[in-house]
GROMACS .gro file of C-alpha atoms in nm:
model
  504
    1UNK     CA    1   1.063  14.631  -7.636
    2UNK     CA    2   1.326  14.566  -7.901
    3UNK     CA    3   1.165  14.775  -8.173
    4UNK     CA    4   0.805  14.670  -8.108
    5UNK     CA    5   0.546  14.803  -7.868
    6UNK     CA    6   0.452  14.461  -7.734
    7UNK     CA    7   0.604  14.136  -7.609
    8UNK     CA    8   0.447  13.792  -7.640
    9UNK     CA    9   0.562  13.532  -7.387
   10UNK     CA   10   0.469  13.208  -7.559
   11UNK     CA   11   0.410  12.863  -7.409
   12UNK     CA   12   0.438  12.961  -7.044
   13UNK     CA   13   0.305  12.772  -6.744
   14UNK     CA   14   0.130  12.921  -6.444
   15UNK     CA   15   0.207  12.806  -6.091
   16UNK     CA   16   0.060  12.465  -6.019
   17UNK     CA   17  -0.087  12.428  -6.369
   18UNK     CA   18   0.019  12.221  -6.665
   19UNK     CA   19  -0.164  12.380  -6.958
   20UNK     CA   20   0.038  12.620  -7.168
   21UNK     CA   21  -0.054  12.989  -7.184
   22UNK     CA   22   0.062  13.292  -7.377
   23UNK     CA   23   0.099  13.632  -7.213
   24UNK     CA   24   0.081  13.953  -7.412
   25UNK     CA   25   0.258  14.252  -7.259
   26UNK     CA   26   0.195  14.601  -7.393
   27UNK     CA   27   0.280  14.949  -7.266
   28UNK     CA   28   0.424  14.812  -6.943
   29UNK     CA   29   0.114  14.611  -6.850
   30UNK     CA   30  -0.026  14.263  -6.899
   31UNK     CA   31  -0.263  14.302  -7.194
   32UNK     CA   32  -0.392  13.944  -7.209
   33UNK     CA   33  -0.340  13.591  -7.083
   34UNK     CA   34  -0.486  13.309  -7.291
   35UNK     CA   35  -0.434  12.942  -7.380
   36UNK     CA   36  -0.117  12.890  -7.582
   37UNK     CA   37  -0.160  12.960  -7.951
   38UNK     CA   38  -0.491  13.144  -7.923
   39UNK     CA   39  -0.382  13.508  -7.892
   40UNK     CA   40  -0.391  13.753  -8.181
   41UNK     CA   41  -0.089  13.949  -8.062
   42UNK     CA   42  -0.046  14.168  -8.367
   43UNK     CA   43   0.305  14.313  -8.407
   44UNK     CA   44   0.489  14.182  -8.103
   45UNK     CA   45   0.827  14.039  -8.022
   46UNK     CA   46   0.777  13.668  -7.953
   47UNK     CA   47   0.974  13.500  -7.673
   48UNK     CA   48   0.943  13.123  -7.643
   49UNK     CA   49   0.932  13.024  -7.276
   50UNK     CA   50   0.923  12.651  -7.356
   51UNK     CA   51   0.714  12.560  -7.054
   52UNK     CA   52   0.884  12.785  -6.800
   53UNK     CA   53   0.672  12.905  -6.509
   54UNK     CA   54   0.559  13.269  -6.485
   55UNK     CA   55   0.428  13.443  -6.177
   56UNK     CA   56   0.399  13.807  -6.065
   57UNK     CA   57   0.732  13.967  -5.980
   58UNK     CA   58   0.858  13.944  -5.623
   59UNK     CA   59   0.889  14.220  -5.365
   60UNK     CA   60   1.105  14.257  -5.057
   61UNK     CA   61   0.896  14.461  -4.815
   62UNK     CA   62   1.181  14.564  -4.582
   63UNK     CA   63   1.532  14.651  -4.699
   64UNK     CA   64   1.807  14.899  -4.624
   65UNK     CA   65   1.942  14.901  -4.976
   66UNK     CA   66   2.243  15.125  -4.930
   67UNK     CA   67   2.349  14.925  -4.624
   68UNK     CA   68   2.305  14.604  -4.822
   69UNK     CA   69   2.515  14.743  -5.106
   70UNK     CA   70   2.792  14.838  -4.863
   71UNK     CA   71   2.779  14.510  -4.670
   72UNK     CA   72   2.835  14.316  -4.990
   73UNK     CA   73   3.186  14.467  -4.983
   74UNK     CA   74   3.265  14.441  -4.612
   75UNK     CA   75   3.448  14.185  -4.399
   76UNK     CA   76   3.199  13.902  -4.347
   77UNK     CA   77   3.166  13.805  -3.982
   78UNK     CA   78   2.839  13.615  -4.011
   79UNK     CA   79   3.000  13.277  -3.946
   80UNK     CA   80   3.217  13.359  -3.645
   81UNK     CA   81   3.145  13.187  -3.316
   82UNK     CA   82   3.353  13.392  -3.074
   83UNK     CA   83   3.518  13.727  -3.019
   84UNK     CA   84   3.858  13.565  -3.061
   85UNK     CA   85   3.758  13.422  -3.398
   86UNK     CA   86   3.633  13.762  -3.514
   87UNK     CA   87   3.960  13.926  -3.406
   88UNK     CA   88   4.153  13.663  -3.601
   89UNK     CA   89   3.957  13.751  -3.917
   90UNK     CA   90   4.035  14.118  -3.860
   91UNK     CA   91   4.406  14.034  -3.828
   92UNK     CA   92   4.395  13.833  -4.149
   93UNK     CA   93   4.218  14.105  -4.347
   94UNK     CA   94   4.461  14.372  -4.227
   95UNK     CA   95   4.746  14.143  -4.328
   96UNK     CA   96   4.624  14.167  -4.685
   97UNK     CA   97   4.708  14.539  -4.680
   98UNK     CA   98   4.404  14.649  -4.880
   99UNK     CA   99   4.302  14.955  -4.675
  100UNK     CA  100   4.365  15.309  -4.788
  101UNK     CA  101   4.556  15.523  -4.533
  102UNK     CA  102   4.316  15.665  -4.275
  103UNK     CA  103   4.034  15.434  -4.376
  104UNK     CA  104   3.852  15.212  -4.130
  105UNK     CA  105   3.823  14.838  -4.158
  106UNK     CA  106   3.449  14.776  -4.145
  107UNK     CA  107   3.307  14.432  -4.079
  108UNK     CA  108   2.951  14.315  -4.064
  109UNK     CA  109   2.738  14.029  -3.943
  110UNK     CA  110   2.860  13.920  -3.599
  111UNK     CA  111   2.608  13.786  -3.348
  112UNK     CA  112   2.749  13.772  -2.998
  113UNK     CA  113   2.442  13.640  -2.818
  114UNK     CA  114   2.593  13.291  -2.786
  115UNK     CA  115   2.964  13.373  -2.780
  116UNK     CA  116   3.170  13.212  -2.502
  117UNK     CA  117   3.393  13.519  -2.468
  118UNK     CA  118   3.339  13.893  -2.444
  119UNK     CA  119   3.418  14.142  -2.724
  120UNK     CA  120   3.632  14.435  -2.607
  121UNK     CA  121   3.816  14.722  -2.767
  122UNK     CA  122   4.139  14.584  -2.623
  123UNK     CA  123   4.095  14.259  -2.815
  124UNK     CA  124   4.073  14.450  -3.144
  125UNK     CA  125   4.355  14.684  -3.045
  126UNK     CA  126   4.582  14.382  -3.007
  127UNK     CA  127   4.536  14.285  -3.374
  128UNK     CA  128   4.475  14.626  -3.534
  129UNK     CA  129   4.686  14.876  -3.345
  130UNK     CA  130   4.608  15.227  -3.469
  131UNK     CA  131   4.393  15.111  -3.760
  132UNK     CA  132   4.027  15.199  -3.694
  133UNK     CA  133   3.814  14.886  -3.676
  134UNK     CA  134   3.433  14.904  -3.671
  135UNK     CA  135   3.242  14.576  -3.667
  136UNK     CA  136   2.866  14.607  -3.707
  137UNK     CA  137   2.636  14.340  -3.569
  138UNK     CA  138   2.417  14.132  -3.796
  139UNK     CA  139   2.104  14.305  -3.668
  140UNK     CA  140   2.255  14.657  -3.707
  141UNK     CA  141   2.171  14.741  -3.345
  142UNK     CA  142   2.524  14.747  -3.207
  143UNK     CA  143   2.887  14.775  -3.309
  144UNK     CA  144   3.217  14.657  -3.167
  145UNK     CA  145   3.503  14.902  -3.215
  146UNK     CA  146   3.873  14.926  -3.150
  147UNK     CA  147   4.004  15.228  -2.964
  148UNK     CA  148   4.099  15.388  -3.296
  149UNK     CA  149   3.757  15.287  -3.429
  150UNK     CA  150   3.588  15.470  -3.143
  151UNK     CA  151   3.781  15.785  -3.231
  152UNK     CA  152   3.690  15.734  -3.597
  153UNK     CA  153   3.318  15.758  -3.516
  154UNK     CA  154   3.367  16.045  -3.268
  155UNK     CA  155   3.374  15.862  -2.934
  156UNK     CA  156   3.666  15.962  -2.709
  157UNK     CA  157   3.645  15.677  -2.461
  158UNK     CA  158   3.420  15.383  -2.387
  159UNK     CA  159   3.446  15.118  -2.115
  160UNK     CA  160   3.403  14.816  -2.348
  161UNK     CA  161   3.414  14.927  -2.710
  162UNK     CA  162   3.071  14.769  -2.771
  163UNK     CA  163   2.810  15.034  -2.846
  164UNK     CA  164   2.448  14.920  -2.829
  165UNK     CA  165   2.122  15.080  -2.943
  166UNK     CA  166   2.115  15.454  -2.865
  167UNK     CA  167   2.494  15.461  -2.825
  168UNK     CA  168   2.546  15.321  -3.174
  169UNK     CA  169   2.251  15.404  -3.400
  170UNK     CA  170   2.319  15.781  -3.421
  171UNK     CA  171   2.679  15.701  -3.520
  172UNK     CA  172   2.606  15.428  -3.774
  173UNK     CA  173   2.636  15.662  -4.071
  174UNK     CA  174   2.999  15.731  -3.977
  175UNK     CA  175   3.105  15.406  -4.145
  176UNK     CA  176   2.905  15.485  -4.458
  177UNK     CA  177   3.137  15.761  -4.571
  178UNK     CA  178   3.119  15.674  -4.937
  179UNK     CA  179   3.086  15.929  -5.214
  180UNK     CA  180   2.734  15.942  -5.357
  181UNK     CA  181   2.855  15.838  -5.701
  182UNK     CA  182   3.026  15.527  -5.564
  183UNK     CA  183   2.736  15.439  -5.332
  184UNK     CA  184   2.494  15.472  -5.622
  185UNK     CA  185   2.708  15.239  -5.834
  186UNK     CA  186   2.711  14.980  -5.558
  187UNK     CA  187   2.334  15.017  -5.509
  188UNK     CA  188   2.283  14.959  -5.881
  189UNK     CA  189   2.492  14.642  -5.856
  190UNK     CA  190   2.288  14.522  -5.559
  191UNK     CA  191   1.964  14.598  -5.743
  192UNK     CA  192   2.081  14.399  -6.046
  193UNK     CA  193   2.158  14.105  -5.818
  194UNK     CA  194   1.810  14.135  -5.668
  195UNK     CA  195   1.653  14.138  -6.014
  196UNK     CA  196   1.842  13.818  -6.088
  197UNK     CA  197   1.646  13.657  -5.805
  198UNK     CA  198   1.310  13.774  -5.943
  199UNK     CA  199   1.275  14.096  -5.744
  200UNK     CA  200   1.082  14.378  -5.909
  201UNK     CA  201   1.037  14.608  -5.609
  202UNK     CA  202   1.152  14.694  -5.260
  203UNK     CA  203   1.038  14.901  -4.966
  204UNK     CA  204   1.358  15.086  -4.879
  205UNK     CA  205   1.379  15.194  -4.515
  206UNK     CA  206   1.731  15.333  -4.522
  207UNK     CA  207   1.795  15.586  -4.245
  208UNK     CA  208   1.865  15.888  -4.464
  209UNK     CA  209   1.689  16.146  -4.675
  210UNK     CA  210   1.556  15.863  -4.886
  211UNK     CA  211   1.351  16.079  -5.120
  212UNK     CA  212   1.654  16.288  -5.219
  213UNK     CA  213   1.881  15.985  -5.254
  214UNK     CA  214   1.640  15.803  -5.482
  215UNK     CA  215   1.562  16.110  -5.691
  216UNK     CA  216   1.935  16.137  -5.753
  217UNK     CA  217   1.961  15.771  -5.851
  218UNK     CA  218   1.668  15.775  -6.088
  219UNK     CA  219   1.795  16.097  -6.243
  220UNK     CA  220   2.122  15.913  -6.297
  221UNK     CA  221   1.953  15.633  -6.487
  222UNK     CA  222   1.857  15.378  -6.221
  223UNK     CA  223   1.574  15.162  -6.352
  224UNK     CA  224   1.624  14.811  -6.210
  225UNK     CA  225   1.351  14.809  -5.944
  226UNK     CA  226   1.039  14.980  -5.821
  227UNK     CA  227   1.120  15.157  -5.495
  228UNK     CA  228   0.895  15.274  -5.215
  229UNK     CA  229   1.112  15.512  -5.019
  230UNK     CA  230   1.037  15.523  -4.648
  231UNK     CA  231   1.076  15.834  -4.435
  232UNK     CA  232   1.214  15.868  -4.083
  233UNK     CA  233   1.136  16.136  -3.824
  234UNK     CA  234   1.420  16.379  -3.918
  235UNK     CA  235   1.272  16.411  -4.269
  236UNK     CA  236   0.902  16.376  -4.184
  237UNK     CA  237   0.832  16.750  -4.191
  238UNK     CA  238   0.977  16.779  -4.541
  239UNK     CA  239   0.760  16.498  -4.676
  240UNK     CA  240   0.446  16.634  -4.512
  241UNK     CA  241   0.523  16.986  -4.635
  242UNK     CA  242   0.551  16.849  -4.987
  243UNK     CA  243   0.204  16.697  -4.949
  244UNK     CA  244   0.331  16.348  -5.027
  245UNK     CA  245   0.119  16.050  -4.928
  246UNK     CA  246   0.221  15.688  -4.919
  247UNK     CA  247   0.182  15.552  -5.271
  248UNK     CA  248   0.229  15.883  -5.451
  249UNK     CA  249   0.448  15.840  -5.758
  250UNK     CA  250   0.735  16.086  -5.758
  251UNK     CA  251   0.789  16.272  -6.087
  252UNK     CA  252   1.093  16.223  -6.302
  253UNK     CA  253   1.135  15.857  -6.206
  254UNK     CA  254   0.954  15.678  -6.486
  255UNK     CA  255   0.679  15.580  -6.245
  256UNK     CA  256   0.919  15.359  -6.050
  257UNK     CA  257   0.963  15.565  -5.731
  258UNK     CA  258   0.683  15.602  -5.477
  259UNK     CA  259   0.660  15.766  -5.140
  260UNK     CA  260   0.682  15.489  -4.884
  261UNK     CA  261   0.573  15.460  -4.519
  262UNK     CA  262   0.681  15.647  -4.209
  263UNK     CA  263   0.928  15.435  -4.011
  264UNK     CA  264   0.976  15.435  -3.632
  265UNK     CA  265   1.194  15.197  -3.430
  266UNK     CA  266   1.029  15.124  -3.095
  267UNK     CA  267   1.274  14.877  -2.945
  268UNK     CA  268   1.597  14.692  -3.008
  269UNK     CA  269   1.677  14.337  -3.114
  270UNK     CA  270   1.696  13.987  -2.975
  271UNK     CA  271   2.070  13.938  -3.023
  272UNK     CA  272   2.154  14.252  -2.829
  273UNK     CA  273   1.893  14.164  -2.562
  274UNK     CA  274   1.734  14.503  -2.624
  275UNK     CA  275   1.402  14.392  -2.772
  276UNK     CA  276   1.142  14.522  -2.525
  277UNK     CA  277   0.973  14.230  -2.350
  278UNK     CA  278   0.725  14.167  -2.070
  279UNK     CA  279   0.976  13.934  -1.900
  280UNK     CA  280   1.340  13.991  -1.812
  281UNK     CA  281   1.618  13.828  -2.008
  282UNK     CA  282   1.786  13.540  -1.824
  283UNK     CA  283   2.057  13.662  -1.589
  284UNK     CA  284   1.980  14.030  -1.642
  285UNK     CA  285   1.870  14.275  -1.375
  286UNK     CA  286   1.815  14.647  -1.358
  287UNK     CA  287   1.616  14.893  -1.569
  288UNK     CA  288   1.719  14.738  -1.902
  289UNK     CA  289   1.666  14.375  -1.803
  290UNK     CA  290   1.353  14.357  -2.018
  291UNK     CA  291   1.509  14.542  -2.309
  292UNK     CA  292   1.498  14.901  -2.427
  293UNK     CA  293   1.196  15.102  -2.536
  294UNK     CA  294   1.348  15.352  -2.776
  295UNK     CA  295   1.026  15.544  -2.849
  296UNK     CA  296   0.768  15.526  -2.568
  297UNK     CA  297   0.395  15.561  -2.637
  298UNK     CA  298   0.379  15.925  -2.532
  299UNK     CA  299   0.620  16.002  -2.818
  300UNK     CA  300   0.500  15.741  -3.065
  301UNK     CA  301   0.130  15.828  -3.067
  302UNK     CA  302   0.171  16.196  -3.163
  303UNK     CA  303   0.422  16.102  -3.433
  304UNK     CA  304   0.191  15.841  -3.582
  305UNK     CA  305  -0.102  16.085  -3.570
  306UNK     CA  306   0.093  16.344  -3.768
  307UNK     CA  307   0.199  16.089  -4.026
  308UNK     CA  308  -0.149  15.937  -4.052
  309UNK     CA  309  -0.325  16.270  -4.093
  310UNK     CA  310  -0.070  16.358  -4.359
  311UNK     CA  311  -0.157  16.048  -4.559
  312UNK     CA  312   0.138  15.829  -4.466
  313UNK     CA  313   0.115  15.467  -4.364
  314UNK     CA  314   0.322  15.376  -4.060
  315UNK     CA  315   0.587  15.102  -4.038
  316UNK     CA  316   0.664  15.043  -3.671
  317UNK     CA  317   0.963  14.831  -3.571
  318UNK     CA  318   0.865  14.609  -3.278
  319UNK     CA  319   1.042  14.286  -3.184
  320UNK     CA  320   0.973  14.214  -2.817
  321UNK     CA  321   0.625  14.114  -2.703
  322UNK     CA  322   0.577  14.427  -2.493
  323UNK     CA  323   0.689  14.650  -2.780
  324UNK     CA  324   0.443  14.476  -3.012
  325UNK     CA  325   0.158  14.528  -2.766
  326UNK     CA  326   0.243  14.898  -2.739
  327UNK     CA  327   0.269  14.930  -3.117
  328UNK     CA  328  -0.081  14.784  -3.155
  329UNK     CA  329  -0.205  15.021  -2.884
  330UNK     CA  330  -0.066  15.310  -3.089
  331UNK     CA  331  -0.236  15.192  -3.407
  332UNK     CA  332  -0.563  15.168  -3.213
  333UNK     CA  333  -0.519  15.515  -3.058
  334UNK     CA  334  -0.434  15.690  -3.384
  335UNK     CA  335  -0.636  15.504  -3.646
  336UNK     CA  336  -0.318  15.481  -3.850
  337UNK     CA  337  -0.280  15.217  -4.119
  338UNK     CA  338   0.033  15.023  -4.187
  339UNK     CA  339   0.252  14.748  -4.052
  340UNK     CA  340   0.446  14.621  -3.758
  341UNK     CA  341   0.795  14.543  -3.882
  342UNK     CA  342   0.939  14.214  -3.751
  343UNK     CA  343   0.669  14.109  -3.497
  344UNK     CA  344   0.911  13.850  -3.361
  345UNK     CA  345   0.769  13.776  -3.016
  346UNK     CA  346   0.396  13.811  -2.957
  347UNK     CA  347   0.149  13.755  -2.678
  348UNK     CA  348  -0.123  13.517  -2.791
  349UNK     CA  349  -0.380  13.784  -2.706
  350UNK     CA  350  -0.222  14.021  -2.957
  351UNK     CA  351  -0.262  13.791  -3.257
  352UNK     CA  352  -0.629  13.879  -3.303
  353UNK     CA  353  -0.553  14.248  -3.246
  354UNK     CA  354  -0.338  14.255  -3.561
  355UNK     CA  355  -0.634  14.132  -3.763
  356UNK     CA  356  -0.892  14.351  -3.588
  357UNK     CA  357  -0.685  14.664  -3.646
  358UNK     CA  358  -0.593  14.570  -4.003
  359UNK     CA  359  -0.222  14.594  -3.915
  360UNK     CA  360   0.005  14.404  -4.153
  361UNK     CA  361   0.276  14.179  -4.009
  362UNK     CA  362   0.585  14.258  -4.215
  363UNK     CA  363   0.814  13.968  -4.129
  364UNK     CA  364   1.154  13.834  -4.226
  365UNK     CA  365   1.146  13.453  -4.201
  366UNK     CA  366   1.520  13.401  -4.236
  367UNK     CA  367   1.564  13.584  -3.904
  368UNK     CA  368   1.400  13.287  -3.734
  369UNK     CA  369   1.668  13.062  -3.878
  370UNK     CA  370   1.948  13.297  -3.779
  371UNK     CA  371   1.813  13.352  -3.428
  372UNK     CA  372   1.663  13.017  -3.326
  373UNK     CA  373   1.949  12.929  -3.089
  374UNK     CA  374   1.967  13.278  -2.940
  375UNK     CA  375   1.590  13.270  -2.891
  376UNK     CA  376   1.608  12.933  -2.719
  377UNK     CA  377   1.852  13.084  -2.470
  378UNK     CA  378   1.722  13.437  -2.419
  379UNK     CA  379   1.352  13.371  -2.479
  380UNK     CA  380   1.356  13.032  -2.310
  381UNK     CA  381   1.003  12.905  -2.253
  382UNK     CA  382   0.858  13.161  -2.495
  383UNK     CA  383   0.974  13.037  -2.834
  384UNK     CA  384   0.640  12.875  -2.914
  385UNK     CA  385   0.518  13.229  -2.981
  386UNK     CA  386   0.839  13.357  -3.142
  387UNK     CA  387   0.833  13.433  -3.514
  388UNK     CA  388   0.472  13.307  -3.504
  389UNK     CA  389   0.387  13.315  -3.873
  390UNK     CA  390   0.147  13.023  -3.861
  391UNK     CA  391  -0.044  13.171  -3.569
  392UNK     CA  392  -0.065  13.509  -3.739
  393UNK     CA  393  -0.195  13.352  -4.059
  394UNK     CA  394  -0.448  13.145  -3.867
  395UNK     CA  395  -0.571  13.465  -3.698
  396UNK     CA  396  -0.640  13.622  -4.036
  397UNK     CA  397  -0.346  13.863  -4.030
  398UNK     CA  398  -0.202  13.978  -4.362
  399UNK     CA  399   0.164  13.875  -4.386
  400UNK     CA  400   0.423  14.027  -4.617
  401UNK     CA  401   0.775  13.889  -4.645
  402UNK     CA  402   1.110  14.064  -4.659
  403UNK     CA  403   1.474  14.031  -4.565
  404UNK     CA  404   1.567  14.342  -4.364
  405UNK     CA  405   1.880  14.330  -4.582
  406UNK     CA  406   2.158  14.343  -4.480
  407UNK     CA  407   2.034  14.150  -4.173
  408UNK     CA  408   1.948  13.871  -4.416
  409UNK     CA  409   2.023  13.839  -4.785
  410UNK     CA  410   1.802  14.026  -5.029
  411UNK     CA  411   1.665  13.707  -5.184
  412UNK     CA  412   1.290  13.636  -5.167
  413UNK     CA  413   1.346  13.263  -5.222
  414UNK     CA  414   1.543  13.247  -4.899
  415UNK     CA  415   1.253  13.413  -4.716
  416UNK     CA  416   0.996  13.183  -4.877
  417UNK     CA  417   1.197  12.871  -4.795
  418UNK     CA  418   1.238  12.974  -4.432
  419UNK     CA  419   0.868  13.054  -4.399
  420UNK     CA  420   0.753  12.717  -4.530
  421UNK     CA  421   1.018  12.500  -4.367
  422UNK     CA  422   1.139  12.666  -4.044
  423UNK     CA  423   1.460  12.474  -4.118
  424UNK     CA  424   1.806  12.529  -4.261
  425UNK     CA  425   2.149  12.368  -4.272
  426UNK     CA  426   2.012  12.017  -4.236
  427UNK     CA  427   1.857  12.084  -3.896
  428UNK     CA  428   1.511  11.977  -3.788
  429UNK     CA  429   1.235  12.236  -3.828
  430UNK     CA  430   1.217  12.481  -3.540
  431UNK     CA  431   0.863  12.509  -3.410
  432UNK     CA  432   0.718  12.360  -3.729
  433UNK     CA  433   0.369  12.452  -3.611
  434UNK     CA  434   0.457  12.809  -3.711
  435UNK     CA  435   0.519  12.725  -4.076
  436UNK     CA  436   0.298  12.868  -4.347
  437UNK     CA  437   0.213  12.702  -4.676
  438UNK     CA  438   0.409  12.763  -4.994
  439UNK     CA  439   0.117  12.929  -5.171
  440UNK     CA  440   0.073  13.165  -4.878
  441UNK     CA  441   0.445  13.245  -4.869
  442UNK     CA  442   0.451  13.323  -5.241
  443UNK     CA  443   0.138  13.536  -5.214
  444UNK     CA  444   0.307  13.727  -4.930
  445UNK     CA  445   0.588  13.808  -5.173
  446UNK     CA  446   0.400  13.942  -5.477
  447UNK     CA  447   0.273  14.277  -5.347
  448UNK     CA  448  -0.086  14.161  -5.325
  449UNK     CA  449  -0.100  14.035  -5.685
  450UNK     CA  450  -0.152  13.671  -5.597
  451UNK     CA  451   0.008  13.392  -5.796
  452UNK     CA  452  -0.128  13.458  -6.143
  453UNK     CA  453  -0.059  13.747  -6.382
  454UNK     CA  454  -0.384  13.925  -6.462
  455UNK     CA  455  -0.479  14.145  -6.757
  456UNK     CA  456  -0.448  14.509  -6.661
  457UNK     CA  457  -0.182  14.446  -6.400
  458UNK     CA  458   0.176  14.569  -6.432
  459UNK     CA  459   0.400  14.362  -6.655
  460UNK     CA  460   0.626  14.290  -6.356
  461UNK     CA  461   0.692  13.919  -6.388
  462UNK     CA  462   0.940  13.651  -6.293
  463UNK     CA  463   1.015  13.356  -6.522
  464UNK     CA  464   1.130  13.038  -6.347
  465UNK     CA  465   1.292  12.723  -6.479
  466UNK     CA  466   1.087  12.523  -6.225
  467UNK     CA  467   0.736  12.540  -6.083
  468UNK     CA  468   0.781  12.617  -5.710
  469UNK     CA  469   0.492  12.391  -5.620
  470UNK     CA  470   0.662  12.103  -5.798
  471UNK     CA  471   0.977  12.126  -5.584
  472UNK     CA  472   0.802  12.149  -5.247
  473UNK     CA  473   0.883  11.834  -5.049
  474UNK     CA  474   0.618  11.602  -4.911
  475UNK     CA  475   0.705  11.714  -4.558
  476UNK     CA  476   0.566  12.063  -4.624
  477UNK     CA  477   0.882  12.227  -4.752
  478UNK     CA  478   1.156  12.102  -4.516
  479UNK     CA  479   1.461  11.913  -4.633
  480UNK     CA  480   1.525  11.888  -5.006
  481UNK     CA  481   1.219  12.097  -5.090
  482UNK     CA  482   1.338  12.392  -4.887
  483UNK     CA  483   1.689  12.367  -5.032
  484UNK     CA  484   1.543  12.369  -5.382
  485UNK     CA  485   1.335  12.676  -5.302
  486UNK     CA  486   1.641  12.860  -5.170
  487UNK     CA  487   1.821  12.784  -5.497
  488UNK     CA  488   1.522  12.847  -5.725
  489UNK     CA  489   1.657  12.908  -6.077
  490UNK     CA  490   1.531  13.241  -6.208
  491UNK     CA  491   1.542  13.252  -6.587
  492UNK     CA  492   1.417  13.606  -6.628
  493UNK     CA  493   1.266  13.910  -6.462
  494UNK     CA  494   1.050  14.171  -6.632
  495UNK     CA  495   0.982  14.518  -6.497
  496UNK     CA  496   0.706  14.711  -6.673
  497UNK     CA  497   0.747  14.472  -6.965
  498UNK     CA  498   1.123  14.503  -7.012
  499UNK     CA  499   1.389  14.257  -6.909
  500UNK     CA  500   1.596  14.342  -6.603
  501UNK     CA  501   1.739  13.989  -6.596
  502UNK     CA  502   1.740  13.712  -6.855
  503UNK     CA  503   1.939  13.389  -6.896
  504UNK     CA  504   1.773  13.229  -7.198
   0.00000   0.00000   0.00000
């Protein structure tokens, strides 16, 4: 701490309060919080906050950090409204001549659920020729490839060039062929950007040997965030053999790396019409008309039992209402603790089951803003129980917020704004009855530490130029209030008492 063993944050404000306070940080923890001017701090570096607001540092409870780091450098397709428009962007990017010989052009972010035309390999071939093109959907559950792109990922032929779910997910790593050193540099950049938005920690659910990747990064000097590294089935045996339990701090990481939960993906996504639902999608027939169940109960329950008995919490991806019901059944059958990731479409009868079983709803509010129109089409008549954050909160369910970056931006203020407003881009709120209050949204973003720094807690703090409660609009967060939350100015971020971001 700049030559001292303590840091005094002087003349701060706490959320929703006007009286000044001083915070004393020592040895990576909050040593004391007291009215301004009353602390005997001893030898400490004094930082004048001049009335800025301080609250516990923010967490993103669901990220794919390497994917997010890569996407920040890929062709952005998030705004395209048709296959033809996407192909035109591919043509333009290739015209810039920036690709290395033999490299693939990788794009990210398209959502074809409302497109008026059909993506095909032939359409990309017409603009790319022999250059491999791989365009990954915004929800990561499918990819659209040119003929050369198919060969690039090891697929000889395909009738459409659009690979969905089980066709694509095992191949997804083929476009992540980046040297570890370069990937780690890009991850560090992404982490610094997250710290600039007040983030002090993430639950990283990257589909890789996460423990090894993060050990390498921390050994290389990474220190921008706390990381809880999730584990997937291919690496479960290794984690169990090492005796690691969720929450265990891994040595050699300065206390910043913990073993995270065990992750399983039960179903697909809304945009690909693969989320597993009780009812068929409009216009679809056949065995996949209600979506795809990637891991059925007879596989899921034994996996969750093994993880639970080994001391791991479980993070189960479930988006469709039927998948969510089956996920809750599996928690009940195994006694496992943990979360359902996404919980986008729920039966009303399952709301209370979340609370009864103690299952956390790990949700990504910006997805509701991205998917509202697709939901209105493909979940027509069911959207009153889609992204049902208000109903979950009313049922006593613990909510935690995240981004699922790169599906949405790794920015907790975006998630908070979406949760409290259900609105974006000047549109009216979508199912405003499912909003949650700003205090609740903030509390769902601070890793259980509430809104006020407490003595003894980690000195993981965010310093804001504005009090979030002061910018919330009279309409409950919609309109100007939500826009202000999305753009919340972050003056500083402290991790274990040291600055990871500071502007003053």
